[in-house]
Amino acid sequence: MPDSLYFIALLPPPPLQETIRALQREVADRFQSQAAFKSPPHLTLIPPLKLQTESALQLRHLLQQLSQEVAPFAIALANFAVFAPRVLYVHVESSAALQSLHTLVNDRLEQESGLAQALHQGRKHAFIPHITLGFRDLSPLNFHLAWQEFEQRSFQAHFRAEALTLLQHNGHQWEAIAAYPLTGSLAPSPEPS
């Protein structure tokens, strides 16, 4: 069976997803950037991994285990920011719980022989929590125009991270294929070394 692409994310609840989708529509309509529509609004924990079926099953098992250890926690969104020259996003306030969850998931993936290599292939940037509004197809001119406007705007929202979500690329777009509810009793924290 051919390799597939997967990534791990936190998804806001549906009402907040719709609010963010409306912002993405605005960026698409006014600044000609459609790429954000290829996935549901999300906060990426682990970027895309190219996995064979056996490794994908290993990943599912790992996410099931992790979700039973970690308790839900609050996430705050505050205003907008950019990765120049192409990415406009909703800024996610960093928190100890969010950083710890990222570290925990990353460390557990590193410990799994079938997943560690894929993790290294997909790693390009430091973890900067965000929810993308426009990217890849946002031209430099439209990026500049969009940022001139969004830089002046205020946006505040909160949600509880209730589940780890696994998304898979179907050849055209990303689909959420499994959600693993956070049912643990402890706030996310890195494991001791």
Tab-separated table of C-alpha atoms in Angstrom:
chain	number	residue	atom	x	y	z
A	1	MET	CA	0.000	0.000	0.000
A	2	PRO	CA	1.402	3.474	-0.834
A	3	ASP	CA	2.524	5.955	1.795
A	4	SER	CA	-0.006	8.494	3.037
A	5	LEU	CA	0.449	11.883	4.694
A	6	TYR	CA	-0.837	12.435	8.240
A	7	PHE	CA	-0.586	15.228	10.777
A	8	ILE	CA	-1.648	15.720	14.394
A	9	ALA	CA	-3.655	18.773	15.421
A	10	LEU	CA	-5.957	20.366	17.940
A	11	LEU	CA	-9.265	21.477	16.415
A	12	PRO	CA	-11.356	24.263	17.918
A	13	PRO	CA	-15.022	23.448	18.563
A	14	PRO	CA	-17.378	23.874	15.556
A	15	PRO	CA	-18.643	27.405	16.395
A	16	LEU	CA	-15.074	28.729	16.632
A	17	GLN	CA	-14.095	26.779	13.503
A	18	GLU	CA	-16.869	28.641	11.661
A	19	THR	CA	-15.617	31.993	12.951
A	20	ILE	CA	-12.115	31.151	11.749
A	21	ARG	CA	-13.466	29.793	8.447
A	22	ALA	CA	-15.176	33.174	7.895
A	23	LEU	CA	-11.792	34.892	8.346
A	24	GLN	CA	-10.251	32.420	5.890
A	25	ARG	CA	-13.065	33.199	3.408
A	26	GLU	CA	-12.314	36.893	3.757
A	27	VAL	CA	-8.629	36.275	3.024
A	28	ALA	CA	-9.613	34.093	0.062
A	29	ASP	CA	-12.080	36.624	-1.375
A	30	ARG	CA	-10.084	39.779	-0.785
A	31	PHE	CA	-6.500	38.545	-1.083
A	32	GLN	CA	-6.816	35.487	-3.379
A	33	SER	CA	-5.518	32.795	-1.030
A	34	GLN	CA	-7.490	29.537	-1.132
A	35	ALA	CA	-4.927	27.111	0.337
A	36	ALA	CA	-6.261	27.268	3.916
A	37	PHE	CA	-9.498	25.612	2.736
A	38	LYS	CA	-7.679	22.308	2.184
A	39	SER	CA	-8.022	21.460	5.893
A	40	PRO	CA	-10.373	22.291	8.744
A	41	PRO	CA	-9.250	25.224	10.919
A	42	HIS	CA	-6.674	23.708	13.260
A	43	LEU	CA	-3.606	24.186	15.416
A	44	THR	CA	-0.856	21.849	14.158
A	45	LEU	CA	0.960	19.898	16.876
A	46	ILE	CA	3.023	17.687	14.560
A	47	PRO	CA	3.448	18.624	10.878
A	48	PRO	CA	2.788	16.125	8.074
A	49	LEU	CA	4.399	12.703	8.353
A	50	LYS	CA	4.662	10.330	5.390
A	51	LEU	CA	3.720	6.899	6.711
A	52	GLN	CA	3.035	3.401	5.453
A	53	THR	CA	-0.049	1.594	6.754
A	54	GLU	CA	1.791	-0.226	9.548
A	55	SER	CA	3.341	3.010	10.847
A	56	ALA	CA	-0.031	4.779	10.603
A	57	LEU	CA	-1.538	2.071	12.831
A	58	GLN	CA	1.359	2.563	15.241
A	59	LEU	CA	0.619	6.302	15.271
A	60	ARG	CA	-3.074	5.685	16.020
A	61	HIS	CA	-2.163	3.411	18.917
A	62	LEU	CA	0.268	6.000	20.280
A	63	LEU	CA	-2.349	8.786	20.082
A	64	GLN	CA	-4.866	6.566	21.876
A	65	GLN	CA	-2.385	6.033	24.713
A	66	LEU	CA	-1.417	9.707	24.941
A	67	SER	CA	-5.023	10.876	24.991
A	68	GLN	CA	-5.675	8.725	28.055
A	69	GLU	CA	-2.843	10.443	29.934
A	70	VAL	CA	-3.496	14.108	29.176
A	71	ALA	CA	-6.293	16.251	30.617
A	72	PRO	CA	-8.154	18.871	28.552
A	73	PHE	CA	-6.743	22.385	28.855
A	74	ALA	CA	-7.499	25.955	27.803
A	75	ILE	CA	-6.162	27.591	24.641
A	76	ALA	CA	-6.313	31.341	24.030
A	77	LEU	CA	-6.301	33.025	20.619
A	78	ALA	CA	-5.187	36.648	20.493
A	79	ASN	CA	-5.041	38.790	17.360
A	80	PHE	CA	-3.089	38.028	14.185
A	81	ALA	CA	0.525	37.519	13.175
A	82	VAL	CA	2.603	36.475	10.171
A	83	PHE	CA	5.442	34.325	8.957
A	84	ALA	CA	6.716	36.672	6.271
A	85	PRO	CA	6.469	36.658	3.322
A	86	ARG	CA	3.513	34.285	2.833
A	87	VAL	CA	1.656	33.176	5.982
A	88	LEU	CA	-1.088	35.119	7.793
A	89	TYR	CA	-2.508	33.481	10.900
A	90	VAL	CA	-4.506	33.760	14.097
A	91	HIS	CA	-1.995	33.977	16.933
A	92	VAL	CA	-2.311	31.249	19.567
A	93	GLU	CA	-0.961	32.299	22.939
A	94	SER	CA	1.743	29.938	24.047
A	95	SER	CA	1.135	28.229	27.369
A	96	ALA	CA	3.004	25.715	29.479
A	97	ALA	CA	0.254	23.145	28.832
A	98	LEU	CA	0.376	23.581	25.052
A	99	GLN	CA	4.177	23.530	24.875
A	100	SER	CA	4.254	20.486	27.161
A	101	LEU	CA	1.732	18.617	25.032
A	102	HIS	CA	3.779	19.329	21.909
A	103	THR	CA	6.932	18.108	23.673
A	104	LEU	CA	5.180	14.997	24.987
A	105	VAL	CA	3.784	14.009	21.570
A	106	ASN	CA	7.091	14.775	19.854
A	107	ASP	CA	9.092	12.774	22.414
A	108	ARG	CA	6.786	9.763	22.175
A	109	LEU	CA	7.025	9.822	18.373
A	110	GLU	CA	10.826	9.928	18.700
A	111	GLN	CA	10.723	6.758	20.824
A	112	GLU	CA	8.788	4.779	18.197
A	113	SER	CA	11.143	3.322	15.594
A	114	GLY	CA	8.533	3.321	12.830
A	115	LEU	CA	7.676	6.994	13.423
A	116	ALA	CA	10.971	8.675	14.345
A	117	GLN	CA	12.334	8.752	10.785
A	118	ALA	CA	9.100	10.250	9.400
A	119	LEU	CA	9.152	12.823	12.195
A	120	HIS	CA	12.649	13.990	11.232
A	121	GLN	CA	11.703	14.214	7.538
A	122	GLY	CA	8.745	16.474	8.331
A	123	ARG	CA	10.527	18.750	10.819
A	124	LYS	CA	11.352	22.148	9.347
A	125	HIS	CA	10.441	24.789	11.916
A	126	ALA	CA	10.206	25.403	15.636
A	127	PHE	CA	6.790	24.942	17.223
A	128	ILE	CA	4.959	28.270	17.001
A	129	PRO	CA	1.275	27.626	17.725
A	130	HIS	CA	-1.031	29.274	15.178
A	131	ILE	CA	-4.161	28.817	13.049
A	132	THR	CA	-3.517	29.645	9.394
A	133	LEU	CA	-5.744	32.073	7.482
A	134	GLY	CA	-3.728	32.397	4.282
A	135	PHE	CA	-0.459	30.908	3.048
A	136	ARG	CA	1.180	29.128	0.108
A	137	ASP	CA	-0.886	30.866	-2.619
A	138	LEU	CA	-0.851	34.296	-0.927
A	139	SER	CA	1.192	36.463	-3.294
A	140	PRO	CA	3.807	38.820	-1.809
A	141	LEU	CA	1.683	41.843	-2.752
A	142	ASN	CA	-1.509	40.379	-1.277
A	143	PHE	CA	0.397	39.228	1.798
A	144	HIS	CA	1.518	42.825	2.353
A	145	LEU	CA	-2.008	44.199	1.807
A	146	ALA	CA	-3.606	41.589	4.054
A	147	TRP	CA	-1.087	42.188	6.840
A	148	GLN	CA	-1.585	45.963	6.661
A	149	GLU	CA	-5.236	45.335	7.468
A	150	PHE	CA	-5.071	42.387	9.901
A	151	GLU	CA	-2.230	43.935	11.898
A	152	GLN	CA	-4.701	46.641	13.001
A	153	ARG	CA	-7.488	44.238	13.953
A	154	SER	CA	-8.294	42.762	17.306
A	155	PHE	CA	-9.398	39.148	17.736
A	156	GLN	CA	-9.875	37.234	20.978
A	157	ALA	CA	-11.221	33.711	21.516
A	158	HIS	CA	-10.744	30.776	23.844
A	159	PHE	CA	-11.411	27.068	23.617
A	160	ARG	CA	-10.595	23.900	25.489
A	161	ALA	CA	-8.328	21.369	23.829
A	162	GLU	CA	-10.544	18.312	24.244
A	163	ALA	CA	-8.970	15.839	21.789
A	164	LEU	CA	-5.954	15.051	19.659
A	165	THR	CA	-7.062	14.871	16.025
A	166	LEU	CA	-5.374	12.811	13.328
A	167	LEU	CA	-5.753	14.165	9.794
A	168	GLN	CA	-4.924	12.330	6.565
A	169	HIS	CA	-4.429	13.750	3.080
A	170	ASN	CA	-6.821	12.160	0.595
A	171	GLY	CA	-4.978	13.402	-2.496
A	172	HIS	CA	-6.911	16.672	-2.635
A	173	GLN	CA	-7.333	17.903	0.920
A	174	TRP	CA	-6.866	17.022	4.580
A	175	GLU	CA	-9.596	15.072	6.388
A	176	ALA	CA	-9.946	14.522	10.120
A	177	ILE	CA	-10.007	10.725	10.313
A	178	ALA	CA	-9.851	10.166	14.078
A	179	ALA	CA	-10.252	12.144	17.293
A	180	TYR	CA	-8.748	10.920	20.544
A	181	PRO	CA	-10.513	12.574	23.520
A	182	LEU	CA	-8.196	13.834	26.249
A	183	THR	CA	-9.364	11.835	29.256
A	184	GLY	CA	-6.308	11.884	31.507
A	185	SER	CA	-6.185	13.464	34.924
A	186	LEU	CA	-2.954	15.402	34.616
A	187	ALA	CA	-2.168	18.601	32.787
A	188	PRO	CA	0.202	17.939	29.907
A	189	SER	CA	3.793	18.006	31.069
A	190	PRO	CA	7.015	16.693	29.577
A	191	GLU	CA	8.226	13.364	30.834
A	192	PRO	CA	11.422	13.413	32.878
A	193	SER	CA	14.547	12.681	30.845
